[in-house]
């Protein structure tokens, strides 16, 4: 029962990741990371196919092997979080407690993202 569930999760995440390529606000890489995790436990061959993919593979391997988040991805993440917090504060009419809570959550995520290396260690 566990293997079919993991296979289904892997394929669903591949589908969502593919959808994220054409839909601007849907992230691709996190879904592919989850797919690799699910496939590594149910279909190691599929996990390796994703890890060795011509376009996505380097990002997946960098994250899995050394926890690397490329500088461009960090800039996009910080920009999107700032824009969304700005919208929440100035454009949504959300209560102050919701803006503060979202801001604190985003600050925690930003701190984690910025703490990760931007490129692989040489050597």
Short mmCIF file of C-alpha atoms in Angstrom, two decimals:
data_model
loop_
_atom_site.label_atom_id
_atom_site.label_comp_id
_atom_site.label_asym_id
_atom_site.label_seq_id
_atom_site.Cartn_x
_atom_site.Cartn_y
_atom_site.Cartn_z
CA UNK A 1 0.00 0.00 0.00
CA UNK A 2 2.88 2.37 0.78
CA UNK A 3 4.59 2.05 -2.63
CA UNK A 4 1.49 2.96 -4.73
CA UNK A 5 0.82 5.95 -2.46
CA UNK A 6 4.40 7.18 -2.89
CA UNK A 7 4.28 6.57 -6.64
CA UNK A 8 1.03 8.52 -6.86
CA UNK A 9 2.49 11.34 -4.80
CA UNK A 10 5.57 11.42 -7.02
CA UNK A 11 3.57 11.59 -10.23
CA UNK A 12 1.18 14.19 -8.82
CA UNK A 13 4.15 16.36 -7.83
CA UNK A 14 5.73 15.95 -11.27
CA UNK A 15 2.44 17.10 -12.78
CA UNK A 16 2.21 20.10 -10.44
CA UNK A 17 5.85 20.92 -11.15
CA UNK A 18 5.19 20.80 -14.89
CA UNK A 19 2.17 23.03 -14.41
CA UNK A 20 4.39 25.42 -12.46
CA UNK A 21 6.51 25.92 -15.56
CA UNK A 22 3.63 27.64 -17.35
CA UNK A 23 1.80 29.15 -14.35
CA UNK A 24 3.85 32.01 -12.88
CA UNK A 25 2.79 31.76 -9.22
CA UNK A 26 2.98 27.97 -8.93
CA UNK A 27 6.49 26.89 -7.91
CA UNK A 28 8.20 24.11 -9.88
CA UNK A 29 11.27 23.16 -7.87
CA UNK A 30 9.56 22.36 -4.53
CA UNK A 31 7.19 19.98 -6.28
CA UNK A 32 10.06 18.29 -8.08
CA UNK A 33 11.97 17.97 -4.79
CA UNK A 34 8.94 16.28 -3.25
CA UNK A 35 8.61 14.05 -6.31
CA UNK A 36 12.25 12.97 -6.02
CA UNK A 37 11.71 12.17 -2.33
CA UNK A 38 8.59 10.09 -3.08
CA UNK A 39 10.22 8.32 -6.02
CA UNK A 40 13.40 7.63 -4.04
CA UNK A 41 11.25 5.48 -1.75
CA UNK A 42 9.12 3.88 -4.46
CA UNK A 43 10.91 4.09 -7.82
CA UNK A 44 14.62 4.99 -7.55
CA UNK A 45 14.88 4.97 -11.35
CA UNK A 46 12.36 7.83 -11.60
CA UNK A 47 14.14 9.76 -8.84
CA UNK A 48 17.37 9.50 -10.84
CA UNK A 49 15.61 10.59 -14.03
CA UNK A 50 14.55 13.81 -12.33
CA UNK A 51 17.97 14.31 -10.71
CA UNK A 52 19.60 13.89 -14.12
CA UNK A 53 17.10 15.99 -16.07
CA UNK A 54 18.83 18.40 -18.43
CA UNK A 55 17.13 21.55 -17.06
CA UNK A 56 15.81 20.80 -13.58
CA UNK A 57 18.43 18.26 -12.52
CA UNK A 58 21.22 20.67 -11.53
CA UNK A 59 18.91 22.63 -9.20
CA UNK A 60 17.57 19.44 -7.60
CA UNK A 61 21.06 17.98 -7.13
CA UNK A 62 22.44 21.26 -5.75
CA UNK A 63 19.68 21.37 -3.14
CA UNK A 64 19.81 17.69 -2.20
CA UNK A 65 23.59 17.45 -2.12
CA UNK A 66 24.57 20.77 -0.53
CA UNK A 67 21.41 22.74 0.32
CA UNK A 68 22.14 25.33 -2.38
CA UNK A 69 19.54 27.94 -3.36
CA UNK A 70 20.82 29.94 -6.36
CA UNK A 71 21.14 33.70 -5.95
CA UNK A 72 18.53 34.36 -8.65
CA UNK A 73 16.00 32.17 -6.83
CA UNK A 74 16.73 34.02 -3.58
CA UNK A 75 16.14 37.38 -5.26
CA UNK A 76 12.86 36.20 -6.76
CA UNK A 77 11.71 34.74 -3.42
CA UNK A 78 12.55 37.92 -1.49
CA UNK A 79 10.88 40.10 -4.14
CA UNK A 80 7.71 38.01 -4.19
CA UNK A 81 7.44 37.91 -0.40
CA UNK A 82 7.97 41.67 -0.19
CA UNK A 83 5.38 42.31 -2.89
CA UNK A 84 2.83 40.02 -1.22
CA UNK A 85 3.40 41.58 2.19
CA UNK A 86 3.06 45.03 0.63
CA UNK A 87 -0.19 44.00 -1.01
CA UNK A 88 -1.46 42.46 2.21
CA UNK A 89 -0.69 45.66 4.15
CA UNK A 90 -1.69 48.32 1.62
CA UNK A 91 -4.14 46.67 -0.73
CA UNK A 92 -6.10 43.94 0.97
CA UNK A 93 -7.66 45.56 4.01
CA UNK A 94 -6.42 42.66 6.16
CA UNK A 95 -6.42 43.22 9.92
CA UNK A 96 -3.15 44.32 11.50
CA UNK A 97 -2.69 40.99 13.32
CA UNK A 98 -2.84 39.11 10.00
CA UNK A 99 -0.28 41.43 8.38
CA UNK A 100 2.03 41.05 11.39
CA UNK A 101 1.64 37.27 11.45
CA UNK A 102 2.30 37.01 7.71
CA UNK A 103 5.28 39.36 8.03
CA UNK A 104 6.78 37.27 10.83
CA UNK A 105 6.27 34.05 8.88
CA UNK A 106 7.82 35.58 5.77
CA UNK A 107 10.74 36.93 7.82
CA UNK A 108 11.41 33.42 9.11
CA UNK A 109 11.28 31.95 5.61
CA UNK A 110 13.50 34.77 4.30
CA UNK A 111 16.06 34.17 7.04
CA UNK A 112 16.19 30.47 6.16
CA UNK A 113 16.50 31.14 2.42
CA UNK A 114 19.25 33.70 2.95
CA UNK A 115 21.12 31.34 5.28
CA UNK A 116 21.53 28.74 2.52
CA UNK A 117 24.58 28.85 0.25
CA UNK A 118 24.10 30.38 -3.21
CA UNK A 119 26.46 28.03 -5.00
CA UNK A 120 28.24 24.73 -4.50
CA UNK A 121 31.48 24.63 -2.60
CA UNK A 122 34.38 24.38 -4.95
CA UNK A 123 36.45 21.27 -4.77
#
